[in-house]
XYZ file of C-alpha atoms in Angstrom:
562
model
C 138.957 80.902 90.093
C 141.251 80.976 93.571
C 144.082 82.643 90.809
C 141.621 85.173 89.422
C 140.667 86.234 93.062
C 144.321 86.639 94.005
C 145.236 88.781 91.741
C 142.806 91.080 92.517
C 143.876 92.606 96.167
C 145.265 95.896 94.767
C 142.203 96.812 92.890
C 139.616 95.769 95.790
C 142.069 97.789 98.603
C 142.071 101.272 95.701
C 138.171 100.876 95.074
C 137.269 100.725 98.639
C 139.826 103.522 99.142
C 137.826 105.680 96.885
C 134.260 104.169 98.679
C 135.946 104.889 102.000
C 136.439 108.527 100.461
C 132.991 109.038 98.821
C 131.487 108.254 101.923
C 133.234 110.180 104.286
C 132.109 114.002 103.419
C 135.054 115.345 106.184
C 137.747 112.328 106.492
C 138.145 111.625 110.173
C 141.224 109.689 110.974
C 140.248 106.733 113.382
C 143.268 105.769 115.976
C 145.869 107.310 113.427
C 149.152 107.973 114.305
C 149.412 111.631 116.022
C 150.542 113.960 112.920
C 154.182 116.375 113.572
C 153.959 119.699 111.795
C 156.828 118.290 109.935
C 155.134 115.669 108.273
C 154.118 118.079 105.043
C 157.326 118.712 104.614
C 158.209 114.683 104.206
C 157.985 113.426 100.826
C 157.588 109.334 100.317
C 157.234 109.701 96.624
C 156.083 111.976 93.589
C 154.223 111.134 90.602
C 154.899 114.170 87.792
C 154.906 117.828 90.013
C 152.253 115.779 92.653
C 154.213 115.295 96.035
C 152.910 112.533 98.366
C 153.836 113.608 101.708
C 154.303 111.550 105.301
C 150.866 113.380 106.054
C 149.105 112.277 103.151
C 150.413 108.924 103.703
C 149.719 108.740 107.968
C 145.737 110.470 106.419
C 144.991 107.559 104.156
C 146.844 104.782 106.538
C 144.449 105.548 109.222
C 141.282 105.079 106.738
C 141.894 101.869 105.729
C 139.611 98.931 107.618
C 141.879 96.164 109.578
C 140.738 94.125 106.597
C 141.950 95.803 103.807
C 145.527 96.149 105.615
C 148.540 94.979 103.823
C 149.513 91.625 104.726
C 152.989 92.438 105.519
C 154.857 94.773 107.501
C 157.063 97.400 108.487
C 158.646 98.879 105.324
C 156.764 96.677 102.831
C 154.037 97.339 104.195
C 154.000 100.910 103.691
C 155.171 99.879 100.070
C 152.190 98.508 99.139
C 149.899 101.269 100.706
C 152.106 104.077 99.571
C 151.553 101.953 95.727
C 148.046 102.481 96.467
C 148.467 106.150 96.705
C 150.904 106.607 93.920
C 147.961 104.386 91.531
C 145.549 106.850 92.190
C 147.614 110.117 90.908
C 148.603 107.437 87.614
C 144.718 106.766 86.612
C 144.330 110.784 87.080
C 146.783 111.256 84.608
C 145.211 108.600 82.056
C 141.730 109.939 82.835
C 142.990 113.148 81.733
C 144.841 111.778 78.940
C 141.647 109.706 77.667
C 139.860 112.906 77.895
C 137.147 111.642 80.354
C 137.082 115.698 82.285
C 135.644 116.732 78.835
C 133.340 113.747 79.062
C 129.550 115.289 79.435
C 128.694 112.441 82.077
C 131.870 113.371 83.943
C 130.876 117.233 83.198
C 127.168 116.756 84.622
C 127.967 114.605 87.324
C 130.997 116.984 89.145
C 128.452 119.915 88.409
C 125.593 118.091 90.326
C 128.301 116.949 93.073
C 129.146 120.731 93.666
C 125.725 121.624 93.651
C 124.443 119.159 96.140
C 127.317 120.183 98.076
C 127.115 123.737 98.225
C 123.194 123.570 98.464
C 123.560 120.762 100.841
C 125.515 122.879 103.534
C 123.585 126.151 102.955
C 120.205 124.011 103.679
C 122.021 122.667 106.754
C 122.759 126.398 107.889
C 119.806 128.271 107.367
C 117.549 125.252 108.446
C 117.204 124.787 112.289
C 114.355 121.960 112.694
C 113.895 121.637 116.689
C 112.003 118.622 117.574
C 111.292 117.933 121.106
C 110.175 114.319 122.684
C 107.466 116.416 124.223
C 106.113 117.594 120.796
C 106.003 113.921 119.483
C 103.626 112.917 122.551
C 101.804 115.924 122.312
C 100.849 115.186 118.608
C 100.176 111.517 118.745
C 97.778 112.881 121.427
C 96.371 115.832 119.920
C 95.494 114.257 116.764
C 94.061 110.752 118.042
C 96.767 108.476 117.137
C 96.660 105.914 119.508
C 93.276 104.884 118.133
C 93.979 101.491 115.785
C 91.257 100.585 113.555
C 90.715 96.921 111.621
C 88.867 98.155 108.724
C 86.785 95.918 106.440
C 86.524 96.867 102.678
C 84.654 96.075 99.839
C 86.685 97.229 96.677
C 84.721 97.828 93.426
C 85.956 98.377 89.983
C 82.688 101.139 89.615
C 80.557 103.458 91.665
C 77.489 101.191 90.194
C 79.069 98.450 91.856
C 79.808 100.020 95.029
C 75.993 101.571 95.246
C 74.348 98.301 94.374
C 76.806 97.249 97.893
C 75.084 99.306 100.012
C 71.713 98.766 98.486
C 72.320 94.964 99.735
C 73.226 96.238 103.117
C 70.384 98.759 103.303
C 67.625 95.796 102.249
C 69.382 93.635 105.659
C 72.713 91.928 104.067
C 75.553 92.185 106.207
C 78.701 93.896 104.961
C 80.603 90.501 104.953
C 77.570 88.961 102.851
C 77.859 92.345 100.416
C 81.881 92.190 100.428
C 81.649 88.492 99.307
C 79.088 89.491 96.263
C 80.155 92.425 95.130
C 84.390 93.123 96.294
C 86.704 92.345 93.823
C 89.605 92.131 95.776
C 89.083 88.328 96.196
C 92.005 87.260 99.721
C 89.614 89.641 102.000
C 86.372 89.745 100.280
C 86.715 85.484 101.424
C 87.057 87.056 104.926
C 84.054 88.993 104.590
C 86.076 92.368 104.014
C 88.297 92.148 106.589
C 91.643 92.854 106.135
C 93.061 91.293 108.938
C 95.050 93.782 110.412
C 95.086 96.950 112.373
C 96.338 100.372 111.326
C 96.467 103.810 112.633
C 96.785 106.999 110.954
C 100.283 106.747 110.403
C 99.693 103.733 108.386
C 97.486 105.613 105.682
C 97.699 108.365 103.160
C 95.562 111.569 105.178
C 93.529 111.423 101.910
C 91.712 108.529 102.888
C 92.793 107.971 106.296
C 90.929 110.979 107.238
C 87.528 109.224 105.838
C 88.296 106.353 107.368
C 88.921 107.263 110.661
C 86.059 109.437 110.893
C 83.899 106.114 110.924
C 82.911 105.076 114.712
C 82.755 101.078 114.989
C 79.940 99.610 112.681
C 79.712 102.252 110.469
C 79.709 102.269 106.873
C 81.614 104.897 104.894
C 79.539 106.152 100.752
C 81.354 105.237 97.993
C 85.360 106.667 98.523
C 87.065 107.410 94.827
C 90.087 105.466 94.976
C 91.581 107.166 91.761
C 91.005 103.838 89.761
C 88.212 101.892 91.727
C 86.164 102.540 94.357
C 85.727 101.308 98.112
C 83.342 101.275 100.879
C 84.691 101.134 104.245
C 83.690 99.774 107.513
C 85.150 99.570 110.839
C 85.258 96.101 112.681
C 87.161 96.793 115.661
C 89.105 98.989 117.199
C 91.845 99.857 120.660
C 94.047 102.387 121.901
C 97.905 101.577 120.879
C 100.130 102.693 123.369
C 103.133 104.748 122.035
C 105.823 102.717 122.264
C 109.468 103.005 120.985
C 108.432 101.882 116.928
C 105.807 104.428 116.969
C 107.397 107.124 118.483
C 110.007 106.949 115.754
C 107.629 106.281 113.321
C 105.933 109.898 114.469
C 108.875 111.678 114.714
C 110.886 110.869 111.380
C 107.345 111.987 109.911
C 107.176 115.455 111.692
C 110.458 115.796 111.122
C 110.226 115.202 107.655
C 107.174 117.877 107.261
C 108.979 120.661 108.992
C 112.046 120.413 107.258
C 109.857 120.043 103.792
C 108.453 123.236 105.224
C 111.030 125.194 106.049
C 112.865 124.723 102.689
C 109.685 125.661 100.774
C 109.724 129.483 102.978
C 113.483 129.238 102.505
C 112.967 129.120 98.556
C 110.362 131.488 98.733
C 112.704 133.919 100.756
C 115.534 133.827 97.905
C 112.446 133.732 94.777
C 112.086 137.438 96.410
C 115.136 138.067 97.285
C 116.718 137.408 94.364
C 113.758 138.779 91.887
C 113.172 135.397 90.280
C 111.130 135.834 86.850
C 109.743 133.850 83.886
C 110.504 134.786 80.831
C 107.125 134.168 79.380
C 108.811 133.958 75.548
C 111.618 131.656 76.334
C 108.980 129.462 77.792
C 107.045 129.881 74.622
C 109.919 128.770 72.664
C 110.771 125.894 74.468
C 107.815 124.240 74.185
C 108.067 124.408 70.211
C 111.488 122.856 70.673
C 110.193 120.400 73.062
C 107.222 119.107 71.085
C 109.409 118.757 68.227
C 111.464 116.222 70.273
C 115.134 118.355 69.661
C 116.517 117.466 72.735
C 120.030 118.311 70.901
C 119.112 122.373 69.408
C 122.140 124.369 70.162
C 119.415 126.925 70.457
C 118.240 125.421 74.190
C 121.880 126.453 75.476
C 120.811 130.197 74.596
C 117.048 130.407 75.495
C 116.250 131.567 78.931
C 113.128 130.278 80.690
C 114.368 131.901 84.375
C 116.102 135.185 85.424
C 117.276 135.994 88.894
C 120.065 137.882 90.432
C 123.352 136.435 89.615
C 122.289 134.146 87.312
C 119.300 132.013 84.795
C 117.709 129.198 84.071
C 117.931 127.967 80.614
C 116.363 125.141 78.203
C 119.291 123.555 78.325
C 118.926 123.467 82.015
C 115.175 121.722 82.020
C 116.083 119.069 78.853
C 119.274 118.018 81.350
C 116.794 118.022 84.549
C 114.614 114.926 83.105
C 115.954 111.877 82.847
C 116.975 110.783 79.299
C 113.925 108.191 79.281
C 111.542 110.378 80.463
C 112.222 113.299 77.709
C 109.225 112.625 75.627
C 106.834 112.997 78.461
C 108.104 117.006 77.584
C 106.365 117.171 74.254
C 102.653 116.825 75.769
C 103.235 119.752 78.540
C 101.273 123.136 78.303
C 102.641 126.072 79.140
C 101.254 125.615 82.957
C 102.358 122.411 83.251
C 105.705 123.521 82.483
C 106.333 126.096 84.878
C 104.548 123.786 87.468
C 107.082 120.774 86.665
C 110.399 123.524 86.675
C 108.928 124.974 90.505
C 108.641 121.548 91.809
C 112.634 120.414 91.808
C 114.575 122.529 89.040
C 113.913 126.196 90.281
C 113.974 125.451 93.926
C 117.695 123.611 93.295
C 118.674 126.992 91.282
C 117.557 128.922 93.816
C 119.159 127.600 96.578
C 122.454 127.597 94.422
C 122.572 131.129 93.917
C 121.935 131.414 97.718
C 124.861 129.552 98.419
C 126.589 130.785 95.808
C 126.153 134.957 97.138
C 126.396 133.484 100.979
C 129.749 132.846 99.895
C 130.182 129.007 100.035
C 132.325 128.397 96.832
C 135.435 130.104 98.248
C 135.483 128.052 101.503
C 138.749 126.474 101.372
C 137.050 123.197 103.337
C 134.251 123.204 100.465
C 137.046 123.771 97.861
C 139.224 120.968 98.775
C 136.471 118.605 99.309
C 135.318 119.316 95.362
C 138.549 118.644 94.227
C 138.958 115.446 95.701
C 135.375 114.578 94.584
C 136.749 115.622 90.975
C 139.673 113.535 91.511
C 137.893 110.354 92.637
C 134.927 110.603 90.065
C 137.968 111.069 87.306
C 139.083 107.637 88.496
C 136.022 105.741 88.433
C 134.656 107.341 84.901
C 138.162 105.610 83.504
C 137.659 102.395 85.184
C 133.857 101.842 83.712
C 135.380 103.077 80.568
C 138.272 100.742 80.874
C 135.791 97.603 82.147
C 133.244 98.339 79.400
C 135.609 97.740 76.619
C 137.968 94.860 78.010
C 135.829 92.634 79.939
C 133.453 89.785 79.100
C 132.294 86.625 80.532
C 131.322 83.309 78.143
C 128.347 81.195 79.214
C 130.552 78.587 80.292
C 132.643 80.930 82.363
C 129.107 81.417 84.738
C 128.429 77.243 84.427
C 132.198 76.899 86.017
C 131.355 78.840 88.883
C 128.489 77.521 89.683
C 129.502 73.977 89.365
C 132.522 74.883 91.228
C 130.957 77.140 94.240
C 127.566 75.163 94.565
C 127.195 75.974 98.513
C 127.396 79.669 97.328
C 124.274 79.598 94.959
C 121.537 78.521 97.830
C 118.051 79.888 97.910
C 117.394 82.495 100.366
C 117.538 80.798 103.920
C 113.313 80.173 105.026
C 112.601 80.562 108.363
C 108.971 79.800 110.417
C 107.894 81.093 113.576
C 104.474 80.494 115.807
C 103.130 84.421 116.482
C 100.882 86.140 118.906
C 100.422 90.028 118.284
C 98.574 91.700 120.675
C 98.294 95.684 121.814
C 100.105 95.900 125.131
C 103.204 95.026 126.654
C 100.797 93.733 129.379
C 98.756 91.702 127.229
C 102.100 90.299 125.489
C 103.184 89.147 129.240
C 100.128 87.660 129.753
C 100.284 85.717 126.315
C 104.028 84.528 127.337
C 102.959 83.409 130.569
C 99.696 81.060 129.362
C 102.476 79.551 126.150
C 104.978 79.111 129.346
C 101.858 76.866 131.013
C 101.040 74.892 128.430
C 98.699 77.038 126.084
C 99.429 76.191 122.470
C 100.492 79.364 120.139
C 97.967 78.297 117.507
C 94.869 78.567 119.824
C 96.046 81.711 121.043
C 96.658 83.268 117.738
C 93.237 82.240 116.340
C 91.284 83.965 119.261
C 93.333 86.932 119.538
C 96.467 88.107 117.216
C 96.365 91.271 115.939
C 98.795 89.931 112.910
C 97.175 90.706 109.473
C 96.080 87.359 107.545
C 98.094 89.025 104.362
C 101.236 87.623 106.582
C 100.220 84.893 108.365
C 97.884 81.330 108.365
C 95.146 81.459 110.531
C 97.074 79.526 113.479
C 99.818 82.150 113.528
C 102.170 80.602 111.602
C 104.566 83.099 109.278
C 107.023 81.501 106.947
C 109.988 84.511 106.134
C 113.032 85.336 104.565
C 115.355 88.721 105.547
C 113.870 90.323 102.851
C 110.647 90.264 104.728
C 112.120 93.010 106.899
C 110.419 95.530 104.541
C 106.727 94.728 106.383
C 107.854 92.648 109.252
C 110.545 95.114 110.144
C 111.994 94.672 113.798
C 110.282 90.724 113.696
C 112.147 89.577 111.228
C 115.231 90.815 112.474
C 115.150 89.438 115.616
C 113.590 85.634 114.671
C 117.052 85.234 112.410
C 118.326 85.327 115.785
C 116.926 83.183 117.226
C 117.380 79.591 118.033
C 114.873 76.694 117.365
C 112.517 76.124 119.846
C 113.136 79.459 121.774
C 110.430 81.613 122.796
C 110.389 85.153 122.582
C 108.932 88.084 123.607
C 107.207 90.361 124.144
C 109.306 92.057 121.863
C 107.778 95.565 120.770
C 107.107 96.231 117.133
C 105.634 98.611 115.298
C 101.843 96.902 115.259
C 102.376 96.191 118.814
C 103.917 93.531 121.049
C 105.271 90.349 120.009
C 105.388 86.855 121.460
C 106.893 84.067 119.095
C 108.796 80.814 118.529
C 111.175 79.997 116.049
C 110.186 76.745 114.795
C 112.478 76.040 112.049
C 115.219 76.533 109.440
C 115.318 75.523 106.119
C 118.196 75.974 103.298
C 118.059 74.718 99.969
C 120.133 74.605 96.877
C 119.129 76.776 94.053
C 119.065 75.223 90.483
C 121.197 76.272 87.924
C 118.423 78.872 85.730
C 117.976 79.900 89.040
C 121.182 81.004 90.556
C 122.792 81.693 86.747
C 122.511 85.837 87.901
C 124.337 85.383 91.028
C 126.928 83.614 89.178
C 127.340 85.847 86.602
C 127.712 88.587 88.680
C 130.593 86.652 90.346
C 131.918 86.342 87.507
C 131.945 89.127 86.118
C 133.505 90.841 89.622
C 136.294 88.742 89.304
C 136.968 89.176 85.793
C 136.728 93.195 86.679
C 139.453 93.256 89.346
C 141.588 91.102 87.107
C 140.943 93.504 83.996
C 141.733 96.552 86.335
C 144.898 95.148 88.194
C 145.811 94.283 84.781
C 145.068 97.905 83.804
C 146.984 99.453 86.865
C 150.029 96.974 85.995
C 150.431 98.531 82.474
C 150.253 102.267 83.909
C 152.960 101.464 86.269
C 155.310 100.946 83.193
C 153.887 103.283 80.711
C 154.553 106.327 83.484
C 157.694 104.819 85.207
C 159.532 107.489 84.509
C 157.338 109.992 85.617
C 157.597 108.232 89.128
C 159.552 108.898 91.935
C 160.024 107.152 95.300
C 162.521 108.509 98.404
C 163.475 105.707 100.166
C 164.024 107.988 103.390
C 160.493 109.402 103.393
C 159.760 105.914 103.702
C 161.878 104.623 106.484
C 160.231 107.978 108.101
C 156.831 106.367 107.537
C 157.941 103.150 108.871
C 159.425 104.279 112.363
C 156.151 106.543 112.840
């Protein structure tokens, strides 16, 4: 396994080139080398009529991370990363060769690249979302935010059920007593409804968050239709959360969100006038015959159009390649209505936008341009190499057994960790809690009489056993008790639900069995076998286009005293 991974360094170093590429929408050299005007007019090498220039070269240099450097140095060095380069122009020409630009997946996903692109920096332009600090205050203010509620429930599976709930109430049961008959949700109907935690309206969809919070403390909400069930609400206790730095970004990323959401929709609206967007009622009409049929593949979609606006249409084509090949049958049950109302919601808004991009001029920016064709470039390269990886490479059963008998410490379960927790409201409060642990207080019997932790993710004595992957509810918690050291005490560290006060009280990392871990291993596996397969691959281009390859030795030595 050592051999397989060392013969895959020129792969890894070309597919992180092309990550390194993806990710970067305008390349920004990082300490490069400063860049003569001369340097265009260097060549290190060609590949067919494609000139790789000193420029080119200096560009890609000063992309690469420390760790993907060459091992060696001076004019080997720029030997192997000028290889890199000249790879990249050979699997262009076999991509071309293999036909993969006539490819429909390479076809639809350039298309959608220049759309999101173009679209992209138009929405960028003609958006302007100004969000002051002052404006997030003013709205957790405004609408009551800082009120926290622990709500208790009891969730039925009918309205009978629910009405016979409060009947029980109404004749003197208490709403724990009622939540124990009649909830089905069985972890808090045990804890007489309660929930065990706290939430605010950020926590909650408005739909019922706006019944719920119009409850004072001690009263009971009617029946609520939970689309599937219904609940009756009460609220057991509530405070004022302070705004601190989890909420505030919380708030904002929300209002944010809902202004931008806004200002596209009048921004689509704008163009749907401008632009004298219509349906063509028929070429609905004869969609949906085609559609309920299930011909996803009628030459006759290509020709029917659904949309008309200036510049350009919308046609069946266009809505069969907008749904996700899975999801095509859910076509054949749509009405009319429902059809127009699925196209407004992500298909004509994207068209839209397009052909305001598209008359705003966008597609002949020469920065746009450029940045398209090296998207074309790249995506040509990695359509060959699943191509190439699909057909050549496969792993045996006993291939994953080897690596897991050979790498055991790599195959462990996910490391457990288990803290001691206090949540409470306040910074103040949190200090408080720190100081009475700090004195001798024991976390447990301050937890029991007053964390605001939900039960859901905790024991009753505060106790929370986590992995990372907890950082999905836990959030900053989990993050920072990975950090910490056995024993150590911590806090008050703020977090979302409030402030924090914990102590790490221990690790524990275990080996995972073989039926277990066989995934992971495979997927080793089947990385090594990949680089191999593609090295391999890259080895056998170098020959086959050899002659089509040329390298200036002076270009070089130019690169190597720069």
């Amino acid at each position: 396994m050592t051999a397989m991974l060392a013969k895959a360094g020129a792969f890894i170093l070309l597919a992180a080139t092309l990550m390194l590429q993806a990710c970067a929408q305008e390349p920004v050299p990082q300490d490069a080398p400063p860049v003569a005007g001369e340097d265009e007019a260097v060549v290190l090498a060609r590949v067919d009529d494609t000139m790789i220039t000193l420029k080119q070269f200096r560009e890609f240099y000063a992309d690469i991370p420390d760790y993907l450097q060459s091992g060696n140095a001076g004019i080997e060095q720029v030997r192997d990363h000028l290889q890199t380069l000249i790879d990249m122009e050979l699997l262009q020409i076999e991509a071309l060769d293999q036909g993969i630009a006539q490819q429909p997946e390479f076809l639809s996903k350039t298309k959608r690249q220049r759309m999101d692109r173009l679209v992209g920096l138009y929405i960028i332009d003609q958006i302007k979302v100004n969000l002051l600090p002052s404006q997030v205050r003013d709205e957790w203010a405004a609408k009551g935010l800082s009120r926290t509620i622990r709500v208790g429930q009891i969730l039925t599976s009918s309205l009978d059920s629910a009405q016979a709930a409060l009947k029980d109430i109404a004749s003197g049961a208490t709403f724990g007593e009622a939540a124990r008959m009649w909830s089905t949700h069985k972890e808090s109907a045990q804890q007489g409804g309660d929930q065990g935690r706290y939430m605010n309206r950020l926590d909650v969809q408005p739909s019922l968050g706006d019944r719920l919070f119009a409850l004072t403390e001690g009263e009971i909400s009617e029946p609520i239709d939970l689309k599937g069930g219904f609940g009756v609400f009460t609220v057991l206790a509530q405070f004022d959360a302070d705004l601190n730095q989890e909420r505030f970004l919380a708030l904002y990323q929300k209002m944010y969100m809902e202004r931008s959401v806004a200002e596209r929709r009048a921004l689509v609206d704008s163009l749907k006038s401008d632009l004298q967007l219509s349906l063509d009622r028929d070429g609905l009409k004869r969609l949906l015959e085609i559609t309920r049929r299930g011909a996803w593949d009628d030459p006759a979609l290509a020709e029917l159009t659904i949309y008309r606006y200036r510049g350009g249409q919308i046609t069946g084509l266009d809505v069969v390649m907008s749904v996700d090949p899975v999801d095509l049958g859910s076509l054949r049950q749509l009405t009319a209505e429902s059809m127009a109302q699925r196209m407004s919601r992500t298909l004509v808004p994207d068209a839209i936008l397009m052909a305001g991009a598209l008359e705003a001029g966008y597609a002949q920016r020469e920065d746009i341009a450029d940045w398209l064709l090296q998207r074309r470039k790249e995506e040509l390269i990695v359509q060959l190499r699943v191509k190439i990886l699909d057909e050549r490479v496969e792993i045996s059963e006993e291939e994953i057994r080897a690596e897991y008998d050979a790498k055991p410490e790599r195959y462990t379960r996910p490391e457990h960790i288990t803290i001691e927790e206090v949540l409470v409201a306040t910074e103040a409060e949190a200090q408080a809690v720190r100081a009475r642990i700090e004195a001798g207080e024991k976390i447990a019997d301050l937890a029991r009489k007053m964390s605001l932790r939900s039960l859901e993710h905790r024991d009753a004595n505060g106790r929370i056993s986590l992995t990372l992957a907890d950082g999905r509810y836990l959030g900053r918690l989990a993050a920072s008790a990975y950090k910490s050291q056995p024993g150590e005490l911590v806090g008050p560290l703020p977090v979302f639900e409030g402030f924090s006060v914990y102590r790490l009280l221990d690790r524990t990392k275990e080996s995972a069995p073989y039926e277990e871990a066989r995934r992971r291993a495979q997927a080793t596996v089947n990385w090594i076998k990949k680089q191999i397969v593609f090295e391999q691959f890259l080895q056998d281009l170098r020959v086959k286009y050899q002659d089509r390859i040329q390298i200036f030795d002076e270009g070089i030595a130019q690169a190597v005293t720069g």
